Each structure stands twice: as C-alpha cells, then as structure tokens.
Short mmCIF file of C-alpha atoms and ligand atoms in Angstrom, two decimals:
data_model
loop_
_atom_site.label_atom_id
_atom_site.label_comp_id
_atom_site.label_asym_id
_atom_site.label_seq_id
_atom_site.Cartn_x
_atom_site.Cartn_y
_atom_site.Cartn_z
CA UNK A 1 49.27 -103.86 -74.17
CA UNK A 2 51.22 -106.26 -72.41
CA UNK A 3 53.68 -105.26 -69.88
CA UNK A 4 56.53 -107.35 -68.54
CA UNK A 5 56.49 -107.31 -64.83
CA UNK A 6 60.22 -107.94 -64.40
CA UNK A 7 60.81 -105.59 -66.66
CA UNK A 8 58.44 -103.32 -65.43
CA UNK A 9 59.87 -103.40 -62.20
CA UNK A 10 63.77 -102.85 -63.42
CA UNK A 11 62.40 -99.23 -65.14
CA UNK A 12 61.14 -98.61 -61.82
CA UNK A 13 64.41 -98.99 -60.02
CA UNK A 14 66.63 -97.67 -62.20
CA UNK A 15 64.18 -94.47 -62.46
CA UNK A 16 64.90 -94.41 -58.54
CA UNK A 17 68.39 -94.68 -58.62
CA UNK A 18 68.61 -92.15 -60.75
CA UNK A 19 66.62 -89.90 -59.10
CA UNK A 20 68.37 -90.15 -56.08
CA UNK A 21 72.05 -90.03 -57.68
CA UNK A 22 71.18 -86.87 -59.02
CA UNK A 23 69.83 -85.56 -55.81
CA UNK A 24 72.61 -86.79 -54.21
CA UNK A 25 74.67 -84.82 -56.43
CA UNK A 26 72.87 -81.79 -55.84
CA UNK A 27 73.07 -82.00 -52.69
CA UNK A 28 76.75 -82.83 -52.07
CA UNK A 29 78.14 -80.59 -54.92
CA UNK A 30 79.95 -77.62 -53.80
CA UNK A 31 78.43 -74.80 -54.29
CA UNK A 32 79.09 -71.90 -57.30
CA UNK A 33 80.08 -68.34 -55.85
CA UNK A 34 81.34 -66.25 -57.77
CA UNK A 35 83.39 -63.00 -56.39
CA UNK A 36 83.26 -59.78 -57.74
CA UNK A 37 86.13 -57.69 -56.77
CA UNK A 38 85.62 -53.89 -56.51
CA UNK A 39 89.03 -53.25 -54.47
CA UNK A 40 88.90 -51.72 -50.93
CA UNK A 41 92.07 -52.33 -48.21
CA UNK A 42 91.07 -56.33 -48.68
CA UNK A 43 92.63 -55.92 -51.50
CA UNK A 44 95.56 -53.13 -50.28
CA UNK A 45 99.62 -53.70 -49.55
CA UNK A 46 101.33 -52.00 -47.47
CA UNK A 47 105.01 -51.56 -47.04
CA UNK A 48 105.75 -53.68 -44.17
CA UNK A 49 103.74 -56.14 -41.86
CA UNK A 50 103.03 -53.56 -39.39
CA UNK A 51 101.74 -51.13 -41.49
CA UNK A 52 97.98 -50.98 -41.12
CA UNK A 53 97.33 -47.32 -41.57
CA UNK A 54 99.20 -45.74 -44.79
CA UNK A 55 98.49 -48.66 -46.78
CA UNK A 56 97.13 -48.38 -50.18
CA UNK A 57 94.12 -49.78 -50.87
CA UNK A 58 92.65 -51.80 -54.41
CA UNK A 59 96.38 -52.96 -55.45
CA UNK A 60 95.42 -56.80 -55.45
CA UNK A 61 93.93 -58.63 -58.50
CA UNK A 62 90.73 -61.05 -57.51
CA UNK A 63 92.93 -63.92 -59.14
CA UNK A 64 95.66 -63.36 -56.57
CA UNK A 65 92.75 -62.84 -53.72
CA UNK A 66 91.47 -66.05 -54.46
CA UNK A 67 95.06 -67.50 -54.83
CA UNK A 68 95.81 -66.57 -50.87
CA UNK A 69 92.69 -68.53 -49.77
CA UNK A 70 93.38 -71.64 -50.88
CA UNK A 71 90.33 -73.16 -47.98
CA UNK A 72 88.18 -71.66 -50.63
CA UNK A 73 88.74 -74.64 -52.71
CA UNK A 74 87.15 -76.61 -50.23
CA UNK A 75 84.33 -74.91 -49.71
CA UNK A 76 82.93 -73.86 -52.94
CA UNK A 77 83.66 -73.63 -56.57
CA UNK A 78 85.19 -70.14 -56.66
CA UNK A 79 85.54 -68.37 -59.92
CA UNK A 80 86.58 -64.53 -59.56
CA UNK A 81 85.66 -61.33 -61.57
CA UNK A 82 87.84 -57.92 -61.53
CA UNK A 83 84.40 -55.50 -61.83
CA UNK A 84 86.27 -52.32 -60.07
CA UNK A 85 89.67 -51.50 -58.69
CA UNK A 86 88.87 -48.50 -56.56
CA UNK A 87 88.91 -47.53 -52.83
CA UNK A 88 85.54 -47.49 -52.15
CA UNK A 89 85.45 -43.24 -50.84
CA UNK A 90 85.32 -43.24 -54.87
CA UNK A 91 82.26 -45.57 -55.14
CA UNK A 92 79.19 -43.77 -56.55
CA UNK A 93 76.13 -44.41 -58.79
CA UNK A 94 77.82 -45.13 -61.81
CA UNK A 95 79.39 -48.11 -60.45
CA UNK A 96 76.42 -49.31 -58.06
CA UNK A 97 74.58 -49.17 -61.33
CA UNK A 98 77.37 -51.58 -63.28
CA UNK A 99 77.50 -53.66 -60.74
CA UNK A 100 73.81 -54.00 -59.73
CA UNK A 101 73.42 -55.03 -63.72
CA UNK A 102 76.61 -57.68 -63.12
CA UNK A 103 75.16 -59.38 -60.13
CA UNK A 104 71.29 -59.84 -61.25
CA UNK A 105 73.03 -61.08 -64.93
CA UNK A 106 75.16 -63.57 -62.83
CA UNK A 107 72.33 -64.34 -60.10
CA UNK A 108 69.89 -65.17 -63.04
CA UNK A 109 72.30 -68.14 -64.59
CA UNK A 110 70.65 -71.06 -62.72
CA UNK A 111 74.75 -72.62 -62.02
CA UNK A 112 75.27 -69.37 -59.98
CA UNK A 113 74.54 -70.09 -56.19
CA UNK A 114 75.88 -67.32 -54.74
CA UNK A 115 77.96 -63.64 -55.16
CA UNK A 116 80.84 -62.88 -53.03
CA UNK A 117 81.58 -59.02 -53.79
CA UNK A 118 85.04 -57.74 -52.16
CA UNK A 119 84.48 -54.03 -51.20
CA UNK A 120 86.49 -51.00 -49.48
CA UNK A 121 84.96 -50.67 -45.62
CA UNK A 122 84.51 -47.07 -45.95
CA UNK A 123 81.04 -47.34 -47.84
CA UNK A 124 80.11 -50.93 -47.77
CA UNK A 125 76.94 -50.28 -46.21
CA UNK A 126 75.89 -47.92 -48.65
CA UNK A 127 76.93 -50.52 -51.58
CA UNK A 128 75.06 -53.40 -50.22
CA UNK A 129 71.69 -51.35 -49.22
CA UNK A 130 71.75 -50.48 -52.79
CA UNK A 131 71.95 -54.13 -53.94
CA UNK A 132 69.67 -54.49 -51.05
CA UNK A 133 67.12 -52.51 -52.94
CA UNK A 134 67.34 -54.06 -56.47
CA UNK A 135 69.12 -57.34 -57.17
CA UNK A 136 66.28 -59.47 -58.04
CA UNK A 137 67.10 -62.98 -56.47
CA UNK A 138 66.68 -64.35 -53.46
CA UNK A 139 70.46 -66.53 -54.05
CA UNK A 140 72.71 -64.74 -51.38
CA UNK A 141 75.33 -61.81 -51.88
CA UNK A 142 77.14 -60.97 -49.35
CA UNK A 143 79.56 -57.92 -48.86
CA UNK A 144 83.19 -58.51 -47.53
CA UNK A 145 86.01 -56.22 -46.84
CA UNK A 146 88.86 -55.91 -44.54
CA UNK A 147 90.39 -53.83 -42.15
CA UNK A 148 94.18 -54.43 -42.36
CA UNK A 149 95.92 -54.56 -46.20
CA UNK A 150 96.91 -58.03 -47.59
CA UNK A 151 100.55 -57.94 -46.14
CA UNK A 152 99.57 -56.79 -42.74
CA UNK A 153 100.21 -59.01 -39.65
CA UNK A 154 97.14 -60.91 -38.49
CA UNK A 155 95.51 -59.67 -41.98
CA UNK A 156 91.78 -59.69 -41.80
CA UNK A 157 91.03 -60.16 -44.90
CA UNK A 158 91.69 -64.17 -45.59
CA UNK A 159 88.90 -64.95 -43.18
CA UNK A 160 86.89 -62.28 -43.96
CA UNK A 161 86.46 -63.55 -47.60
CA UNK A 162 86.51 -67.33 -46.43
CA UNK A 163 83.77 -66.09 -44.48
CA UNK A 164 81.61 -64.45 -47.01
CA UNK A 165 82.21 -67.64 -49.32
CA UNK A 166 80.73 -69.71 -47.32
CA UNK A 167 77.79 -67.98 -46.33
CA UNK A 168 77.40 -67.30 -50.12
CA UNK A 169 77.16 -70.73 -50.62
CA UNK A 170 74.85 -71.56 -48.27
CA UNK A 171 70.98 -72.15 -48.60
CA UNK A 172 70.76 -71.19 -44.82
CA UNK A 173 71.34 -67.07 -46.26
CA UNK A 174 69.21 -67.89 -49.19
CA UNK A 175 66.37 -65.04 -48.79
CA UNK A 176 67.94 -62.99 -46.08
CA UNK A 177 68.85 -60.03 -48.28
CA UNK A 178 72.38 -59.00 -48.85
CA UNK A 179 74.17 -59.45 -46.41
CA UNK A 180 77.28 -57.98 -45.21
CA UNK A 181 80.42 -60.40 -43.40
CA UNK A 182 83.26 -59.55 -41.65
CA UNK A 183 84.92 -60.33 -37.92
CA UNK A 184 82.92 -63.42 -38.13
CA UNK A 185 79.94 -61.85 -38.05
CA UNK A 186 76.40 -61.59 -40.87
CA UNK A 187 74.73 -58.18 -40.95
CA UNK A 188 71.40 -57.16 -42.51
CA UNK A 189 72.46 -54.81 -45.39
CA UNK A 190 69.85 -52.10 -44.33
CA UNK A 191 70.94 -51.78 -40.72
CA UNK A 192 74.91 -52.40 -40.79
CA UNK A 193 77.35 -49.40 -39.91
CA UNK A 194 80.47 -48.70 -39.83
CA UNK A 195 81.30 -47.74 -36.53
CA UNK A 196 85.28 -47.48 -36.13
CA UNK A 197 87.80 -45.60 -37.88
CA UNK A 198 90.44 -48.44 -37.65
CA UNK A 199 89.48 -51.17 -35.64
CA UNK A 200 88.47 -54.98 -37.08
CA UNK A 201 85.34 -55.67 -34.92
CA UNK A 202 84.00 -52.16 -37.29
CA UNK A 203 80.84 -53.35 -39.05
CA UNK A 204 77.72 -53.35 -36.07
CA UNK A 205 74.11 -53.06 -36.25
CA UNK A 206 73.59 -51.30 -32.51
CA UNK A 207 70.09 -51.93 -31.04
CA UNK A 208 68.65 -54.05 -33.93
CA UNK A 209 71.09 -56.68 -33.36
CA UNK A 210 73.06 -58.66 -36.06
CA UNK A 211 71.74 -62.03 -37.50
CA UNK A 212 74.25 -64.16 -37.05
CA UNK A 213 77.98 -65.89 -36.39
CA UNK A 214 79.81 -67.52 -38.92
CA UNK A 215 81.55 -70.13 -37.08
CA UNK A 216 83.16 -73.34 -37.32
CA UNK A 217 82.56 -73.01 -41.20
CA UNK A 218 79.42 -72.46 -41.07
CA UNK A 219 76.84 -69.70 -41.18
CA UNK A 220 74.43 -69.48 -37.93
CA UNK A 221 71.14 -67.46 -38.30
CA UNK A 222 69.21 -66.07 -35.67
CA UNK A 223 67.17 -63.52 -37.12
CA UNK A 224 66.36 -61.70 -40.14
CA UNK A 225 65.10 -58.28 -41.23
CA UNK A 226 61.53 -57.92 -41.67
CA UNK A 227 62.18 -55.02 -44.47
CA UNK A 228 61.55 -55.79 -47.76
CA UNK A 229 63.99 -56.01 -49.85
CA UNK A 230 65.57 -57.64 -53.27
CA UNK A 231 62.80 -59.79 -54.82
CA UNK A 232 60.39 -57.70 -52.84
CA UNK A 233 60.97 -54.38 -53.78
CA UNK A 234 59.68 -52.12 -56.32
CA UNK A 235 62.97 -50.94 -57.80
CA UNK A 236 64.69 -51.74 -61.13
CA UNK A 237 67.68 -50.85 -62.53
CA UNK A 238 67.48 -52.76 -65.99
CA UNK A 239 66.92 -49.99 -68.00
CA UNK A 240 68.31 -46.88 -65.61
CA UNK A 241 71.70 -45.49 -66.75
CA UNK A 242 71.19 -42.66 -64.06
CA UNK A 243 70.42 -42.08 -60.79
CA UNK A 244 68.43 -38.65 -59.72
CA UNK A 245 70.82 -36.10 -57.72
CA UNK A 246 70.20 -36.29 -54.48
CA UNK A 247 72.92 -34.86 -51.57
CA UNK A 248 73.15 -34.51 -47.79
CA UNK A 249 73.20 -31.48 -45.52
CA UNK A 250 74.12 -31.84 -42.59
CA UNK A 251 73.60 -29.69 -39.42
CA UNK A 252 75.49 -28.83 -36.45
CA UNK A 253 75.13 -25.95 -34.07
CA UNK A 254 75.98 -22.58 -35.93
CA UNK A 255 74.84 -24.22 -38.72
CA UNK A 256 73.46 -21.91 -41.66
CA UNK A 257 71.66 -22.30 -45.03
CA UNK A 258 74.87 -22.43 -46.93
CA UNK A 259 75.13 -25.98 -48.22
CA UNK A 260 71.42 -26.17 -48.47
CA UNK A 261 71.04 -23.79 -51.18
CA UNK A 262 74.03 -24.76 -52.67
CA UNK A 263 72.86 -28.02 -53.35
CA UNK A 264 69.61 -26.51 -54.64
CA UNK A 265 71.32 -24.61 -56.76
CA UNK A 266 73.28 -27.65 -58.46
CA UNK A 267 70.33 -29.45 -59.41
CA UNK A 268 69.69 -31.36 -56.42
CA UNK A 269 66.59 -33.60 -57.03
CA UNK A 270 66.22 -34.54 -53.44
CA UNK A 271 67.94 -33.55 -49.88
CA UNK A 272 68.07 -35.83 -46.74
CA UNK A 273 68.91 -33.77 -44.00
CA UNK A 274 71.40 -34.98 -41.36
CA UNK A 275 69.49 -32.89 -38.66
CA UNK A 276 70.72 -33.11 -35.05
CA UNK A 277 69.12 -35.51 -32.51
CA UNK A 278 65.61 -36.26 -33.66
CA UNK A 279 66.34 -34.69 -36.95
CA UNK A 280 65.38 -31.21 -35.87
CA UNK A 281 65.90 -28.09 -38.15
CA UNK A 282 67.57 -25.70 -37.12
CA UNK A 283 65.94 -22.15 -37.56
CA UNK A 284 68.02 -20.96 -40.03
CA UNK A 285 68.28 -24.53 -42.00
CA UNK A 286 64.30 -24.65 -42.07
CA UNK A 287 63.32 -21.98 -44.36
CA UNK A 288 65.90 -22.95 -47.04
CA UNK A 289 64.78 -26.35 -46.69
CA UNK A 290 61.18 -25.13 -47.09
CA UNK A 291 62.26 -23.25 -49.79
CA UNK A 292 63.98 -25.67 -51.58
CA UNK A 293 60.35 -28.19 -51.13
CA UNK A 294 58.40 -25.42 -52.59
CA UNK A 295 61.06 -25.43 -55.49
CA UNK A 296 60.01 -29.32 -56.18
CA UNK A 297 63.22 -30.67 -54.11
CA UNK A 298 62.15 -33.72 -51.69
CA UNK A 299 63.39 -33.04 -48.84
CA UNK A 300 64.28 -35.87 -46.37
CA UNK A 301 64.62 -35.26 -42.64
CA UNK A 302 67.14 -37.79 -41.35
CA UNK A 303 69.34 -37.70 -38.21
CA UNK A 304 72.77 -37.64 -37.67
CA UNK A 305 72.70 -39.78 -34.17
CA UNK A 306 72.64 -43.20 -35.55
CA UNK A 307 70.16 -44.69 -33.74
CA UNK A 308 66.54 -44.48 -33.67
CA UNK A 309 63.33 -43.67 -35.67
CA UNK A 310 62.62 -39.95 -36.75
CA UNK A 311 59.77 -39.63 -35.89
CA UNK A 312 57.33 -37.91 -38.25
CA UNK A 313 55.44 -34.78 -37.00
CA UNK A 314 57.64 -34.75 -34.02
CA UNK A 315 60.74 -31.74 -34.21
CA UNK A 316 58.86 -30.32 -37.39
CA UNK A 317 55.66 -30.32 -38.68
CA UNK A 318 56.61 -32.59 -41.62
CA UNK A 319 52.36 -32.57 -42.97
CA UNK A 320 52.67 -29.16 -43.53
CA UNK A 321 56.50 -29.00 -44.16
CA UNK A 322 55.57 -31.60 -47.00
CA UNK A 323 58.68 -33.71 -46.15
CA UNK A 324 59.69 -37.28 -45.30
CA UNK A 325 61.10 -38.94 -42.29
CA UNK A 326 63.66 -41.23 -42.46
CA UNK A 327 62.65 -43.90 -39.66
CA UNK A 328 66.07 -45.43 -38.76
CA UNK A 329 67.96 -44.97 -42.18
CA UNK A 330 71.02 -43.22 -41.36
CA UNK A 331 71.66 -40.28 -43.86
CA UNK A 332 73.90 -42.01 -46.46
CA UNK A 333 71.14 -45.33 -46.90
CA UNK A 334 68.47 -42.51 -47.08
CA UNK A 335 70.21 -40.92 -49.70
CA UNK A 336 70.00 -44.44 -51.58
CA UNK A 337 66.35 -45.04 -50.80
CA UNK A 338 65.65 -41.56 -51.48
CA UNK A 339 67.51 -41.84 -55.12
CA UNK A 340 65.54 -45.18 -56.31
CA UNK A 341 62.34 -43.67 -55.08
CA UNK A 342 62.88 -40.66 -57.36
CA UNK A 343 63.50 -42.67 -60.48
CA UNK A 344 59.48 -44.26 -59.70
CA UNK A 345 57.99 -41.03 -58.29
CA UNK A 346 57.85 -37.86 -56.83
CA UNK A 347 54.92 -37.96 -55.23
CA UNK A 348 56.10 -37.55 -50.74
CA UNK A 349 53.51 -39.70 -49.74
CA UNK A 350 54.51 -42.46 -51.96
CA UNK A 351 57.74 -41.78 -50.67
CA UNK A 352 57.42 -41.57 -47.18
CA UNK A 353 55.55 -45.42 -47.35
CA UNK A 354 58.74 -46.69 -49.13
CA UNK A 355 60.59 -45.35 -46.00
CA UNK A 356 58.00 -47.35 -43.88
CA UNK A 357 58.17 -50.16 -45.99
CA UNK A 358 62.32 -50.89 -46.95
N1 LIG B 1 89.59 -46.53 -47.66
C1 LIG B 1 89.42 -47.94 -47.71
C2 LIG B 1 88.24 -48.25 -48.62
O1 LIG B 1 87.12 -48.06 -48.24
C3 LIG B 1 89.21 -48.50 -46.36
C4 LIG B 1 88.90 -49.96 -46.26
O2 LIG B 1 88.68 -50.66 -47.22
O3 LIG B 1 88.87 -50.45 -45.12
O4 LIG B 1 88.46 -48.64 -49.74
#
C-alpha cells in the first residue's frame, strides 16, 4: 500500500495535538467534588453574632452552604447533596451505613474527583474512621465541620469547607485515606480527636502528629498513616443493612459490674472496655467481663487515656482472658473496628490482627 508522506505526517500531528489538548484539559479542568451534607454546627444559626454556644445546629441547607462560599467556584466544580440533617450526637450505624453506600456509589462515577462531607464536630472522628474502613477508592474524602454556627462572628465554617474542597480536589490527598480538615489543618481519619469542648483549634492527633497544612490554597503533605485502610481493607458494606451491637463500658474508680452486664444482657455482640490507664480491669469489672467472653461476647480492652498502645498481656492476661487489645484506638474507633470485624468473624485472633493491622 502506498502511503502519502505529507499526509502521513499531518495524521501524525494532528494525533499529537490532540493528545496533548486533551491532556491539557485534564489537567487544567477544575476538579469535581461533590459535598454531602449531614448537618453539624457548620451548618447551625444562632440568634445573634456572638452567640457561639446555644446555637442550634443542622438548620442550613447544602445549597445555601455552598451559596456562602462563593471561592468554591474557583476552586472546583461544586455540586452539593442534602444526605442528613442531624447534629451529629444522633449519628449512628444506620446512617454511617447510608452514607458509606452514597460515597462509594459517587466515588465509583469516573467524573467524581473528590467527596466533601459536612459533619457535626462531636463525632466526626468516629464518622470518618468508619469511611476509613470501607469506602473503596483511593479519590479523597475528607471530613469538615465547624466550631462556631453560620451567623457567628469570625464563623469557622467558610474556611473550613473551602478547606476541605480543595484538598478534595487535589491528587496530592489522593490515597491518604479519609481525611479529616478543619483550622487549616489535614488529619489521618484513624488517629484524629476531638480534644476541646468549644474551642476552633479542636480536631488534634497528639503524639502521632497530623499530616499536613492547608495553606495558601493548597494542601501540604508531610506524612501519611501507614494503617491500612479504604481500598486496603477487608470490609464491605454493599450488602450489610446492619451492624453487630457492640457498646462501651467504661471504668472509673468505684466502678462496678453494672453497665457491663447490662449491656450483656441487651444483646451486646461485642464490648470495648474504656479501662483506666493501660486499660486495666478493675477487680470487680473483670469477672463480668470474663463472664460475658465465656457467654460468646468479644470483649475489647481499650483505654480511656487517649494516648498510647494497650499493650497486650500487660494489666491482664488477655491469652487466657481470650480478649483483644486495642493498640492506640481510642474506645469510640474501637467500637467501629470492633463492629466491621464482627460482621467477617468472630474468631479473637482474627480480630486482634485487624487491630494490628487498621
Ligand atoms: N453538637 C454539634 C454536632 O456535633 C457540635 C458541632 O458540630 O460542633 O453536631
């Protein structure tokens, strides 16, 4: 066959340019995030501009969220979802199950780049370790609330979410788990706490350190966590409608066996055990705790400290005890962990390498 070489040549180059026009495109399109708006005090009025305590919370649509924020536009292309309106003390499985479904859906449409999800502060770490555990995509979510309401002077909020849109939308958070942004700071989703009652500087990962700023419109990374987590984990909530009872008991001196056996007694499928420093038991917690192993309840030991491993074998003899340790989940993310394990197995040793492992 013969082949023109002029013409040849013109395929060629017009192949190129249009190769490169539509990498140039993807490259200098903004990005698609997409926020899902659960309520919280982001999206909370108060009466006046100094009110930042008696405020109520989840008043706000997402629309008019988006509406206040209108640096979003230049950023990304937002488009907003109303998936809760709650205060997030009322956040539970049932939701973390809807909205685990919503976000892998969205996450698996190949124009999605990235999930903003506006959240209440007061359990935002449990929410996003839960996502943490099972959204299947490596495309960043990222957790956002607020300290101060909507109308509130020097409102947090605004930034907050222009914040979390960003980092959403960048390919710089792409594989770092969900993450969790406020106070112009990113937080590993495993390891964030909330450790104020009021103030906006709240969400802080002591000892393990944060991963990074987001500053000057833009995210900076400086670490990540080496748990597994999303794509890596064995946890799926595609076909779960339920998630296995488990509660928390925690201990204190004087305690007693009271709320131990009372969660037994409801149904509980597992226990974590907020014990005091190193997770010990206290004497009269132990045997109902035993107890409540022998009765096929996993138990949990956990601490109620906030910092540090517990440390298996050490303040009980967890071999023998047949329980788990938590390493350096705090009670609440054990809970979750403890919960997803359930719906795979009940076997402790299986469980106590998923708490080595996420
Ligand atoms: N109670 C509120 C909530 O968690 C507090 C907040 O959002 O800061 O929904």
């Amino acid at each position: 066959m013969y082949l023109n070489p002029m013409r040849t040549l013109f395929a060629l180059f017009l192949c190129l340019f249009l190769l490169n026009a539509q990498a140039q495109t993807t490259a200098d399109r903004l990005p698609n995030v997409v926020i899902l708006a659960t309520g919280g005090t982001i999206a909370g009025t108060g009466a006046t501009s100094t009110t930042t305590v008696g405020y109520t919370a989840a008043t706000v649509g997402v629309d008019a969220l988006i509406k206040a924020v209108p640096e979003l536009q230049k950023v990304a292309r937002v488009s907003g979802e109303q998936v809760f309106q709650i205060a997030s003390e009322n956040m539970g499985n049932e939701q973390w199950l809807v909205l685990a479904k919503r976000v892998n859906a969205l996450l698996a449409k190949p124009e999605v780049d990235g999930i903003v999800i506006t959240h209440g502060t007061d359990t935002l770490e449990e929410t996003a370790y839960f996502l943490d555990l099972v959204v299947k995509s490596k495309k960043p979510v990222v957790l956002v609330g607020s300290m101060r309401p909507s109308t509130a002077m020097s409102a947090d909020g605004p930034i907050n979410l222009y914040n979390a849109v960003i980092t959403a939308g960048s390919q710089d958070a792409v594989g770092k788990g969900v993450l969790v942004v406020l106070n112009d700071q990113i937080n590993a989703a495993r390891d964030v706490t909330k450790t104020n009652t009021v103030t906006t500087d709240t969400f802080k990962t002591p000892e393990l350190g944060m991963l990074g700023y987001v500053i000057g419109g833009q995210p900076h990374f400086y670490r990540a966590s080496l748990r597994k987590h999303t794509v890596d984990t064995e946890f799926d909530v595609t076909n779960l409608n339920a998630l296995p009872q488990v509660d928390i008991a925690y201990s204190y001196a004087n305690v007693g066996p009271v709320a131990v056996n009372a969660l037994v007694a409801a149904g509980a499928k597992g226990i974590v055990h907020a014990g005091v420093g190193d997770g010990s038991l206290p004497a009269k917690v132990r045997p109902a705790l035993s107890s409540a192993r022998e009765k096929g309840v996993v138990i949990v030991r956990s601490s109620r400290v906030g910092q540090g491993i517990v440390a298996r074998n050490g303040e009980a003899n967890d071999d023998q005890l047949d329980f788990v340790v938590s390493d350096t989940l705090n009670p609440q993310k054990a809970r979750i962990l403890l919960m997803l394990a359930l719906t795979r197995t009940t076997s402790t040793r299986d469980i106590q390498r998923m708490f080595g492992t996420y």
